[in-house]
CSV table of N, CA and C in Angstrom, one decimal:
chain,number,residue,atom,x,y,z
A,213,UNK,N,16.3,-35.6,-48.7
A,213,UNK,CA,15.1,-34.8,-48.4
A,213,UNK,C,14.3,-34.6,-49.6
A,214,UNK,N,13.0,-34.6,-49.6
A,214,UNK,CA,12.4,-34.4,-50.6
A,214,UNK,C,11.4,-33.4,-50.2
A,215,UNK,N,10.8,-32.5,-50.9
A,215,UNK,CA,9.4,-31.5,-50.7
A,215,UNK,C,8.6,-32.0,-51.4
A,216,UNK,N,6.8,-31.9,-51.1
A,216,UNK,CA,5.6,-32.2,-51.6
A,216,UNK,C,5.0,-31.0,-51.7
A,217,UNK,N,4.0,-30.9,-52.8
A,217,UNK,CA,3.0,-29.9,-52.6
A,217,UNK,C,1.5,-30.2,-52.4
A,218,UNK,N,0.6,-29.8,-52.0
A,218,UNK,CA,-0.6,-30.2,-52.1
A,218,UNK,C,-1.6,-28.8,-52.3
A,219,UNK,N,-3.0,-28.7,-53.1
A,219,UNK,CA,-3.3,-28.2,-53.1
A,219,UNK,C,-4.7,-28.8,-53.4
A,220,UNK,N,-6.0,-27.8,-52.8
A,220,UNK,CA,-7.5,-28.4,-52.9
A,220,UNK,C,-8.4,-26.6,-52.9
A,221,UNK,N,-9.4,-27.4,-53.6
A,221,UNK,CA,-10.5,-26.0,-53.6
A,221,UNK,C,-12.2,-26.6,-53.5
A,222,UNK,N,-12.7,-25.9,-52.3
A,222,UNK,CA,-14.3,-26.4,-52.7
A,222,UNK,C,-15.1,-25.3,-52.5
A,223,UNK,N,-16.4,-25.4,-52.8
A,223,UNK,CA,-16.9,-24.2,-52.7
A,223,UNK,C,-17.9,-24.5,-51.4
A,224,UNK,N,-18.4,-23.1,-51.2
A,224,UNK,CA,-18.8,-23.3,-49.9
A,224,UNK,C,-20.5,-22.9,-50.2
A,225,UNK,N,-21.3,-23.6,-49.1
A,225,UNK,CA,-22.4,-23.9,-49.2
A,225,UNK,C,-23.3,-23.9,-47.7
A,226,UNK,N,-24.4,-23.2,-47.6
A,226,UNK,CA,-25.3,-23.1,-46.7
A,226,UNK,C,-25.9,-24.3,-45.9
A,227,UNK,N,-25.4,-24.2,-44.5
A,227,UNK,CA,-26.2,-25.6,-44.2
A,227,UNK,C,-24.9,-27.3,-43.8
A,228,UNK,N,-23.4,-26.3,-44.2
A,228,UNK,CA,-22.7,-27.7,-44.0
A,228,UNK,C,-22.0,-26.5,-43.1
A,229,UNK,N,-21.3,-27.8,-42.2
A,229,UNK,CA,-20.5,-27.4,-41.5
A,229,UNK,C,-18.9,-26.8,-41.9
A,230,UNK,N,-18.1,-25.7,-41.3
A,230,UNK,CA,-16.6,-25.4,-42.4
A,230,UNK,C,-15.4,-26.0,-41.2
A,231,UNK,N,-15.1,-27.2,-41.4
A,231,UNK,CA,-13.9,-27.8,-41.1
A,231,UNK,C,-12.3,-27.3,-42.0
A,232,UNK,N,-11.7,-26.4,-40.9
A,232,UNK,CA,-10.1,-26.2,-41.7
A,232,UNK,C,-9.3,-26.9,-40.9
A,233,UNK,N,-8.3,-28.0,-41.4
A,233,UNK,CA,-7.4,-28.6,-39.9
A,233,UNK,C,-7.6,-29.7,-39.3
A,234,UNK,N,-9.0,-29.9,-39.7
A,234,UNK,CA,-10.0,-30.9,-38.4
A,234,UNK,C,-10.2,-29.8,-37.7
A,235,UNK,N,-10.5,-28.2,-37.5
A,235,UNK,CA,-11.6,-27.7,-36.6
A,235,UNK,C,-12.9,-27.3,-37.3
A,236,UNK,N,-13.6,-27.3,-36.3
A,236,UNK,CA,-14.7,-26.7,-36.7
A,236,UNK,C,-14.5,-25.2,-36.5
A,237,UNK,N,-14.8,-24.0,-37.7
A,237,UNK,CA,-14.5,-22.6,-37.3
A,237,UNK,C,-16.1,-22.2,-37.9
A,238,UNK,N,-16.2,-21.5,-37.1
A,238,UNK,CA,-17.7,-20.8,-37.0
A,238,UNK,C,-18.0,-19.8,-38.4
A,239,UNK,N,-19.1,-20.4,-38.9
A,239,UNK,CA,-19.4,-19.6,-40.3
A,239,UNK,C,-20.9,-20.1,-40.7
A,240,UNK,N,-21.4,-19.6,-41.3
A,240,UNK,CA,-23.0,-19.5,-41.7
A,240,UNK,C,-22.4,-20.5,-43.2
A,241,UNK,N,-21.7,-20.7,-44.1
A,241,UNK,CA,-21.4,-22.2,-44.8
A,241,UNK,C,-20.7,-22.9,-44.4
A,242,UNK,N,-20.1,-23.8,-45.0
A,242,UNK,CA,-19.2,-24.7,-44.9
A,242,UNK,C,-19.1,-24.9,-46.3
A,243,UNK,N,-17.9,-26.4,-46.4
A,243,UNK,CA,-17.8,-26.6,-47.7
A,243,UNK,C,-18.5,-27.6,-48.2
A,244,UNK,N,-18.2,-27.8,-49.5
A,244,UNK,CA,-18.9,-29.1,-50.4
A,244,UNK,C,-18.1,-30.2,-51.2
A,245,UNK,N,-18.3,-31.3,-50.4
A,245,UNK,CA,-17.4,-32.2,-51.0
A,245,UNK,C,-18.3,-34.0,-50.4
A,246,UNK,N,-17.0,-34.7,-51.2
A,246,UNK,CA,-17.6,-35.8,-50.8
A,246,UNK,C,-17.5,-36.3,-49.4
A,247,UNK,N,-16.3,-36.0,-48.7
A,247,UNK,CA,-16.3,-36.0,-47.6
A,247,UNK,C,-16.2,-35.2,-46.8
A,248,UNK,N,-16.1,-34.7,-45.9
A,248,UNK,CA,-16.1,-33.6,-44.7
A,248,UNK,C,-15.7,-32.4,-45.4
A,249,UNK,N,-14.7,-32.7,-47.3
A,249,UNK,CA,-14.3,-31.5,-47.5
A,249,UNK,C,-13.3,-30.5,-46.9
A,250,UNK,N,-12.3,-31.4,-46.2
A,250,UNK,CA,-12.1,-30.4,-45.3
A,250,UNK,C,-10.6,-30.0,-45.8
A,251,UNK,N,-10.5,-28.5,-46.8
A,251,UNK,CA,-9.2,-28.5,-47.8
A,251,UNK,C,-7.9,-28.7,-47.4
A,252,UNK,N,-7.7,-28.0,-46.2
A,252,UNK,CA,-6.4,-28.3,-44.9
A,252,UNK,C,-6.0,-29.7,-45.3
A,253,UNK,N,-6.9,-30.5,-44.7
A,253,UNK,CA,-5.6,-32.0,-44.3
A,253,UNK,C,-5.7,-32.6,-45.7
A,254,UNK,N,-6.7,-32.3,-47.1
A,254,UNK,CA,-6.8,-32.9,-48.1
A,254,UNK,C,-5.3,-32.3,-48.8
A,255,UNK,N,-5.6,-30.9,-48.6
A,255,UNK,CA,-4.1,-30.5,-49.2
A,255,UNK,C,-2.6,-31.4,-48.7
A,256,UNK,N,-2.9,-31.1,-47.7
A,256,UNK,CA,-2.0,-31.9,-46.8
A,256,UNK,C,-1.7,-33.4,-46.9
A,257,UNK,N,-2.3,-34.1,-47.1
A,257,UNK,CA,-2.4,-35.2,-47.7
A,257,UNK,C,-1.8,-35.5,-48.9
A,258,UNK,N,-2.0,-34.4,-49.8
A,258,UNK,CA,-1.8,-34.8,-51.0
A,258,UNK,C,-0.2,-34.0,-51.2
A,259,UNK,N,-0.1,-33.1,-49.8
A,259,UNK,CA,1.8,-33.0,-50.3
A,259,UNK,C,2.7,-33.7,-49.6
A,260,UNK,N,2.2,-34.6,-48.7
A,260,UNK,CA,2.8,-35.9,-48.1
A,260,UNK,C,3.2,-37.0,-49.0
A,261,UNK,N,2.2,-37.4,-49.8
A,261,UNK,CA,2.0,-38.1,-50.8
A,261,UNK,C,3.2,-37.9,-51.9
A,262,UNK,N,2.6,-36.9,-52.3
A,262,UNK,CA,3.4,-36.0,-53.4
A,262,UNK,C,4.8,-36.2,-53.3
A,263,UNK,N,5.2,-36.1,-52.0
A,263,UNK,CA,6.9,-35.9,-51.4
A,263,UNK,C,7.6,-37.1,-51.7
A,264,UNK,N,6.7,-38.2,-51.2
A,264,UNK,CA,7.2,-40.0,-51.3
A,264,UNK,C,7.0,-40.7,-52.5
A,265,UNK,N,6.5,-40.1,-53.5
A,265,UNK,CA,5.7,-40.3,-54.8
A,265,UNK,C,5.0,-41.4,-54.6
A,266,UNK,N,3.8,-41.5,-53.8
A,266,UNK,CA,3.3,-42.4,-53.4
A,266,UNK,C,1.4,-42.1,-54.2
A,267,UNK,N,2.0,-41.3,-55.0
A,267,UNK,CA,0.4,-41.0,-55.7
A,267,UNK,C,-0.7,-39.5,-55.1
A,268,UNK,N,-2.1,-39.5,-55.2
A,268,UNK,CA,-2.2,-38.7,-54.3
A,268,UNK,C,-3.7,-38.8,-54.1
A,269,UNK,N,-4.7,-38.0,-53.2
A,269,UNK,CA,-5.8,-38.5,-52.6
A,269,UNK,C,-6.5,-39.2,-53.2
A,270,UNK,N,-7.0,-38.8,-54.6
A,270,UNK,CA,-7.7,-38.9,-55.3
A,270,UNK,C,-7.5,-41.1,-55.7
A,271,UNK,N,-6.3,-41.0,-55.5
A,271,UNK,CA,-5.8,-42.5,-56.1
A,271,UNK,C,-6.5,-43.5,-54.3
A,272,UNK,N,-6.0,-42.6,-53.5
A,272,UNK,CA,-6.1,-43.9,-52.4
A,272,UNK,C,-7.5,-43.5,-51.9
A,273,UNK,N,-8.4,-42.5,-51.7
A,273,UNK,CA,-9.6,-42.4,-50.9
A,273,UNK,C,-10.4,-41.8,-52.8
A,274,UNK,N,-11.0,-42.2,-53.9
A,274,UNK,CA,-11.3,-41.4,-54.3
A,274,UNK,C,-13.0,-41.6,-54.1
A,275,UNK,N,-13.3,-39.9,-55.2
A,275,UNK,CA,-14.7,-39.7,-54.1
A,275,UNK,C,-15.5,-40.2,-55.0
A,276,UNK,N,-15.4,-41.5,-55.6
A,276,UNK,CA,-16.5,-42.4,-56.5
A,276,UNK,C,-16.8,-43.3,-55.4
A,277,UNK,N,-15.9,-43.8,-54.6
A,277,UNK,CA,-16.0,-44.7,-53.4
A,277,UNK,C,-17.2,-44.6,-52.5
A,278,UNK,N,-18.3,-44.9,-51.8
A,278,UNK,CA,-19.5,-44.2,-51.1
A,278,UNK,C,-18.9,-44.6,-50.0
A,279,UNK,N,-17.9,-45.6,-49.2
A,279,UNK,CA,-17.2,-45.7,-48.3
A,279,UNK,C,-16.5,-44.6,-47.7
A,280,UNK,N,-16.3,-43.1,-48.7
A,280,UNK,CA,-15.9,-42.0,-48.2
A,280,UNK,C,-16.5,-40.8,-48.0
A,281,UNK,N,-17.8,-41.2,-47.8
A,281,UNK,CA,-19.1,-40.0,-48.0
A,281,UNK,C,-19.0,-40.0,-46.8
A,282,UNK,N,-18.5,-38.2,-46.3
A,282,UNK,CA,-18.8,-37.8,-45.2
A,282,UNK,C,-17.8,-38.1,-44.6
A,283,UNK,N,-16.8,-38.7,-45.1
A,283,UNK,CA,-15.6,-39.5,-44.1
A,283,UNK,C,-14.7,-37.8,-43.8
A,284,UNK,N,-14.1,-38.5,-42.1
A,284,UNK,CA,-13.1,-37.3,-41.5
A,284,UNK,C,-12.0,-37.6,-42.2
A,285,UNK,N,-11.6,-36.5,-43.2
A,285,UNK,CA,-10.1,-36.2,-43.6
A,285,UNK,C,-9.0,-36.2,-42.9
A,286,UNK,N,-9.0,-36.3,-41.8
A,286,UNK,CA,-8.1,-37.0,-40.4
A,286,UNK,C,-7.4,-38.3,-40.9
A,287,UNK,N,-8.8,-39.2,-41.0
A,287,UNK,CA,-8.1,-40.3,-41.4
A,287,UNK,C,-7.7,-40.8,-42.6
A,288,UNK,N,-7.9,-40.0,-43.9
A,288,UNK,CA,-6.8,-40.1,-45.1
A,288,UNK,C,-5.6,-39.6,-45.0
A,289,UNK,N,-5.7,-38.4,-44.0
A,289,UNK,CA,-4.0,-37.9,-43.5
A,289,UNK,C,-3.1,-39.2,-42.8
A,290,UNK,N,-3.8,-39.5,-41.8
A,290,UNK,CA,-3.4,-40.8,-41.3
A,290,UNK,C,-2.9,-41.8,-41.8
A,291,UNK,N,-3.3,-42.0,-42.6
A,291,UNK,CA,-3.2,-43.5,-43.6
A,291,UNK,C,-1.8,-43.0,-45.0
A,292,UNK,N,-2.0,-41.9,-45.4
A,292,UNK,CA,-0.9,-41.0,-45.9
A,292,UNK,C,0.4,-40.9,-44.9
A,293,UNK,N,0.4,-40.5,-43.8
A,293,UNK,CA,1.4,-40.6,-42.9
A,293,UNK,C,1.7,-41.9,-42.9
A,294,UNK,N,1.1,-42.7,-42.3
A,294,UNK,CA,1.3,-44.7,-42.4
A,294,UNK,C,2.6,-44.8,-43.8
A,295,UNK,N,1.7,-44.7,-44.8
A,295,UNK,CA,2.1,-45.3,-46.2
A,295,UNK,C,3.8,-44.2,-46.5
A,296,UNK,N,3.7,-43.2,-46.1
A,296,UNK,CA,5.0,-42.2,-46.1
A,296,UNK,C,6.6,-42.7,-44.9
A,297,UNK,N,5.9,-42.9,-43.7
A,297,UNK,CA,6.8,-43.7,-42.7
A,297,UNK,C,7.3,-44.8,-43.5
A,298,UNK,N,5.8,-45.9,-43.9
A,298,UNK,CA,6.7,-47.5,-43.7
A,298,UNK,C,7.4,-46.9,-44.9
A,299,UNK,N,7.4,-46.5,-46.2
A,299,UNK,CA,8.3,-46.0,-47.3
A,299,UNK,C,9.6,-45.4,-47.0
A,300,UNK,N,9.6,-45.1,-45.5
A,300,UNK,CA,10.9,-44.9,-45.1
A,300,UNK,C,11.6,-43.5,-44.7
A,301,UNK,N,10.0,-42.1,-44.9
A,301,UNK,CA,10.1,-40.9,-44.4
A,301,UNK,C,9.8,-40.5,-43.2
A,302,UNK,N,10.1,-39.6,-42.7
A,302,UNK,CA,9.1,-39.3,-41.9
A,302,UNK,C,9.2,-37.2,-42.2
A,303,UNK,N,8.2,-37.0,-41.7
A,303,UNK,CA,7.8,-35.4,-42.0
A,303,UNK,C,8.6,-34.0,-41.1
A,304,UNK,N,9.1,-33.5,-41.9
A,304,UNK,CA,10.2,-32.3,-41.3
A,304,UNK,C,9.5,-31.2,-40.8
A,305,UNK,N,9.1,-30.6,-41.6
A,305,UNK,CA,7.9,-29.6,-41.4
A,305,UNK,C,6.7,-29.4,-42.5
A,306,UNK,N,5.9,-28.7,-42.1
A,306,UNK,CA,4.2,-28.2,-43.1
A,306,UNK,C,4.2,-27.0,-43.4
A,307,UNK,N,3.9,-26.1,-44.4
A,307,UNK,CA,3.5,-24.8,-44.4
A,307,UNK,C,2.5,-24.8,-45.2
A,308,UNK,N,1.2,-24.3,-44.9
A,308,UNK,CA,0.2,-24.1,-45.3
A,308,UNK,C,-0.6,-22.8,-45.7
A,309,UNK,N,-1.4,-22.3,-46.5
A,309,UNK,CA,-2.0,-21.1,-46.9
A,309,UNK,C,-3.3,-21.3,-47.5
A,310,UNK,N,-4.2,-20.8,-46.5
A,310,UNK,CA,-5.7,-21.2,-46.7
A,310,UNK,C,-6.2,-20.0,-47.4
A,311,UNK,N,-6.7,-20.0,-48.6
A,311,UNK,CA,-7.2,-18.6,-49.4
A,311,UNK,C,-9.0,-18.8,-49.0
A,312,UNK,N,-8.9,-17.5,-48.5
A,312,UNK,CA,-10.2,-17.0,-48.2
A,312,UNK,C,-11.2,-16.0,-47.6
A,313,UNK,N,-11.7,-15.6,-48.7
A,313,UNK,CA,-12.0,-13.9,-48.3
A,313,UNK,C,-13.0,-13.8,-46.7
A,314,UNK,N,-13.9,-15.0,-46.4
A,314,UNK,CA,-14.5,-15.0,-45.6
A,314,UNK,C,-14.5,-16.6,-45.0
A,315,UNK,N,-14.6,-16.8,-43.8
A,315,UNK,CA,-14.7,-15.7,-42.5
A,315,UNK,C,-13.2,-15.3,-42.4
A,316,UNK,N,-12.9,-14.3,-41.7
A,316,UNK,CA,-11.6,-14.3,-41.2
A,316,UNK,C,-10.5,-15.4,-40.4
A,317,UNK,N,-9.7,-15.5,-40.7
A,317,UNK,CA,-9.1,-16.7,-40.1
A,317,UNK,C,-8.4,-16.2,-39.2
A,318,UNK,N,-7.6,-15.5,-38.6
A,318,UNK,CA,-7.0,-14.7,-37.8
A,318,UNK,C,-7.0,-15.3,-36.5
A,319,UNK,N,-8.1,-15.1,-35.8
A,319,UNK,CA,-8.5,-15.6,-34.3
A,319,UNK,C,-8.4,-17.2,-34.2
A,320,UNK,N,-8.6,-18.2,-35.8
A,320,UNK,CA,-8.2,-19.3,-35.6
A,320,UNK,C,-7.5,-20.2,-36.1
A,321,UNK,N,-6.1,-19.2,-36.8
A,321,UNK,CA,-5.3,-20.1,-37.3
A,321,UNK,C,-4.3,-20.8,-36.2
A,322,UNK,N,-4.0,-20.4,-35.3
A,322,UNK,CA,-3.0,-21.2,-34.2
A,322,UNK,C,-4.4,-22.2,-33.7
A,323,UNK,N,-5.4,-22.6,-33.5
A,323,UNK,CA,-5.8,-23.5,-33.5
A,323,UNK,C,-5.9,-24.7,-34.5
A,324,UNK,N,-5.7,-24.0,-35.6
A,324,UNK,CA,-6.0,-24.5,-36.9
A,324,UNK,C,-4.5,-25.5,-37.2
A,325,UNK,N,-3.6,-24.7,-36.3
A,325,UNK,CA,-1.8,-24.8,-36.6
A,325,UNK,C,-1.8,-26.3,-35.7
A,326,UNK,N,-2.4,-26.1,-34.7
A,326,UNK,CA,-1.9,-27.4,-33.5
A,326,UNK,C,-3.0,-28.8,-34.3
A,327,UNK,N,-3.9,-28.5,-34.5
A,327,UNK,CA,-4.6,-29.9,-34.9
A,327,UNK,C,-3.4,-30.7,-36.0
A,328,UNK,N,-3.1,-30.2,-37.2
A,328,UNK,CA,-2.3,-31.1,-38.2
A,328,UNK,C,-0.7,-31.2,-37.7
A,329,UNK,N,-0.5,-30.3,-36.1
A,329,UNK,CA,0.8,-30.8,-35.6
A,329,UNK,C,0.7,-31.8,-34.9
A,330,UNK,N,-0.8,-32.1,-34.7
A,330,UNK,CA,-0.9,-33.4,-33.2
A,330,UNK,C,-0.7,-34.4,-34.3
A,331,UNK,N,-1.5,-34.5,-35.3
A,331,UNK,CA,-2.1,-35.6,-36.1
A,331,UNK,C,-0.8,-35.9,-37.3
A,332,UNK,N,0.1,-35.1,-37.3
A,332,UNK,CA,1.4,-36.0,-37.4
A,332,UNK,C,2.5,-35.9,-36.6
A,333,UNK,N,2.2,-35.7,-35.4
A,333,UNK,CA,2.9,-35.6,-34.1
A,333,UNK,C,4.3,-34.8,-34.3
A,334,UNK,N,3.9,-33.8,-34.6
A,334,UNK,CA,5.1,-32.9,-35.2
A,334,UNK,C,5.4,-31.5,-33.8
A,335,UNK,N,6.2,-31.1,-33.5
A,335,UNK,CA,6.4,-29.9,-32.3
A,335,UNK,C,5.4,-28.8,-33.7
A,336,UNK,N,4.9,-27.9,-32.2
A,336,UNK,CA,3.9,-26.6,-32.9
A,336,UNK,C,4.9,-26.0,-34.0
A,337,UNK,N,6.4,-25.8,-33.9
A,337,UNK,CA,7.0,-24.8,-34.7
A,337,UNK,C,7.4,-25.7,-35.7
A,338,UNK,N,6.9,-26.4,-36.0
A,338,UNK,CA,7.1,-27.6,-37.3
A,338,UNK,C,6.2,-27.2,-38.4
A,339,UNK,N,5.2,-26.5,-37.8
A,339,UNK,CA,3.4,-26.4,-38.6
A,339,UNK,C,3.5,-24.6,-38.9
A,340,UNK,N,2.9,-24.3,-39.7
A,340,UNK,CA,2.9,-22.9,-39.9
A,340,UNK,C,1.3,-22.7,-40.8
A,341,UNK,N,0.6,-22.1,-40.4
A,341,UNK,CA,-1.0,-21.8,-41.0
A,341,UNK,C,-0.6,-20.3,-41.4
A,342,UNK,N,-0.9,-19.5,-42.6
A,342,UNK,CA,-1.1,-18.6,-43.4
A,342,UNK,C,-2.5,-18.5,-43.8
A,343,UNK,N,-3.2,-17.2,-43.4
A,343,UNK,CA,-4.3,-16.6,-44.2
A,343,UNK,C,-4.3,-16.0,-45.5
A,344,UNK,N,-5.2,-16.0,-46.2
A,344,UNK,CA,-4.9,-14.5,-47.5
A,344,UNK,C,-6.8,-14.5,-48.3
A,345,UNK,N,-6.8,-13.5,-48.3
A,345,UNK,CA,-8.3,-13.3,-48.9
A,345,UNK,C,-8.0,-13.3,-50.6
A,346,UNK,N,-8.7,-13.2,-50.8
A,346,UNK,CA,-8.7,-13.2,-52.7
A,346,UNK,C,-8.8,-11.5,-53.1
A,347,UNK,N,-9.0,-10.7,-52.2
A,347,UNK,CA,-8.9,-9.3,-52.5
A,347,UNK,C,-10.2,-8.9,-53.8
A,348,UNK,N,-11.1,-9.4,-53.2
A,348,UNK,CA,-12.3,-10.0,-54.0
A,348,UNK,C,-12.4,-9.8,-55.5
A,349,UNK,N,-11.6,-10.8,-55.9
A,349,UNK,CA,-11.1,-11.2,-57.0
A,349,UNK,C,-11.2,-12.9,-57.1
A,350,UNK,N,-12.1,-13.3,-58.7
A,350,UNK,CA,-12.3,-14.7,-58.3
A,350,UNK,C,-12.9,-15.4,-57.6
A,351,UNK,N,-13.2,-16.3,-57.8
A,351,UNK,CA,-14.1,-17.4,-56.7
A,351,UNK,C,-13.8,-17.2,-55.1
A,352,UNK,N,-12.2,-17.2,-55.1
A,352,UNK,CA,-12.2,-16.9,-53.3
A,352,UNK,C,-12.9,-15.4,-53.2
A,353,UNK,N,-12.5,-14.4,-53.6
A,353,UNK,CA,-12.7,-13.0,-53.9
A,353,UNK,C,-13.9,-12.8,-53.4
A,354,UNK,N,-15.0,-14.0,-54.1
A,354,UNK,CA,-16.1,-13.6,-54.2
A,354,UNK,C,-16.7,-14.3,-52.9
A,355,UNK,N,-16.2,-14.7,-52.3
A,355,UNK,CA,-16.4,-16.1,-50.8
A,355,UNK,C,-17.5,-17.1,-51.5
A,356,UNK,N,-16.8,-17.1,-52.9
A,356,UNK,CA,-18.0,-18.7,-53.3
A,356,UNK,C,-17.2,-20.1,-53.3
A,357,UNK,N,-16.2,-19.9,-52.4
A,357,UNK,CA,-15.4,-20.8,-52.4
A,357,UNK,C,-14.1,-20.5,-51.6
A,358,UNK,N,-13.3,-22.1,-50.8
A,358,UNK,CA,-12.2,-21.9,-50.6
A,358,UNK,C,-10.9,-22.8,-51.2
A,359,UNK,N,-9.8,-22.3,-50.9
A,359,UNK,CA,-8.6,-23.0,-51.2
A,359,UNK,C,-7.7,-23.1,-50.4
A,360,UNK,N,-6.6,-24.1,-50.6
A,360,UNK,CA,-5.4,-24.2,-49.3
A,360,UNK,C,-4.4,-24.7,-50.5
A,361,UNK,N,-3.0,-24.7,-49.9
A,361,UNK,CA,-1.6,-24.9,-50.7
A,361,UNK,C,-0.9,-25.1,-49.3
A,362,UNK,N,-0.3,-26.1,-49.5
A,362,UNK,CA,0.4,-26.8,-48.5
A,362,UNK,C,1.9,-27.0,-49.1
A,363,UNK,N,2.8,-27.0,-48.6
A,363,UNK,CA,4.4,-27.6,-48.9
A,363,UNK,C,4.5,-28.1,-47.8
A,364,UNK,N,5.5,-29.3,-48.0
A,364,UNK,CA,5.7,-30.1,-46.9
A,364,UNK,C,7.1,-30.8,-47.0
A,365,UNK,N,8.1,-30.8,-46.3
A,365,UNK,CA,9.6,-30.9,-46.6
A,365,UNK,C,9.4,-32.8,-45.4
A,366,UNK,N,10.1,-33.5,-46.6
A,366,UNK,CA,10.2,-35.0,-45.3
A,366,UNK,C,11.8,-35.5,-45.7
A,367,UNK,N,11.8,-36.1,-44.5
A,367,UNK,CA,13.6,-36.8,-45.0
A,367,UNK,C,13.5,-38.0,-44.0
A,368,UNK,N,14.6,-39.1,-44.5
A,368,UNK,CA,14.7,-40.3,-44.1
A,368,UNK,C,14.9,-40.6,-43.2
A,369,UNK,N,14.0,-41.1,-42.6
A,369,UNK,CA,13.8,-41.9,-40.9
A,369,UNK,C,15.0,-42.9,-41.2
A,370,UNK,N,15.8,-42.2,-39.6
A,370,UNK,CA,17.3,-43.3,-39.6
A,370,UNK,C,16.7,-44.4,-39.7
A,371,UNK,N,17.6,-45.2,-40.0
A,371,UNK,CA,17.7,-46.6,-39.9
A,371,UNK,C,18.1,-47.3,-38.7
């Protein structure tokens, strides 16, 4: 068995859409990044990665590439999963923790929980979504930005 960690931060901006998960959760910003920004599955990606030492987002989708402008973070998770299996893992469970003072996540973190369980076809009690505000303290604190921290435990697909 091995554990990964992953972690991502963007700041958030008027006019974009806020994807956590692959959902869309309702907010007057969203984030800023090269692609959809979306910190959830970036985090997540990168503690998949991290676990198989197979590198991490930045090495396989990086955002110099214009082939990833605007791209759905779905499918760098995907391709992370791919590269994690054929290497011989497969994924135990996720725990995740989205820092951020605004909007509240509350009403949509069990939506937030089922998206990154379908998309590595994992049972709901595999996935676990945590909120936490910055206690307006700091960039999250201040809602000029968000963050996520992911751990992710994988062990070896029998043979």
């Amino acid at each position: 068995m091995r554990v990964g960690i992953g972690h991502d931060t963007h700041r958030l901006e008027a006019g974009r859409p806020l994807l956590l998960g692959g959902v869309l959760v309702p907010h007057a910003r969203g984030l800023v990044g090269h692609s959809d920004a979306d910190i959830v599955l970036h985090a997540l990606t990168d503690a998949l990665l991290g676990a198989a030492a197979l590198g991490d987002i930045g090495d396989l989708f990086p955002d110099t590439d214009p082939a990833h402008r605007d791209a759905d973070s779905a499918l760098f998770l995907s391709e992370a999963l791919r590269r994690v299996n054929q290497a011989g893992w497969g994924v135990v469970n996720v725990d995740v923790i989205i820092h951020a003072q605004e909007p509240k996540l509350g009403p949509v973190k069990q939506t937030i929980r089922a998206n990154p369980a379908r998309l590595l076809e994992l049972p709901l009690d595999a996935v676990n979504v945590k909120a936490k505000t910055g206690e307006r303290v700091g960039h999250i604190g201040r809602a000029e930005a968000l963050a996520c921290q992911v751990v992710t435990l994988i062990d070896r697909l029998p043979s």
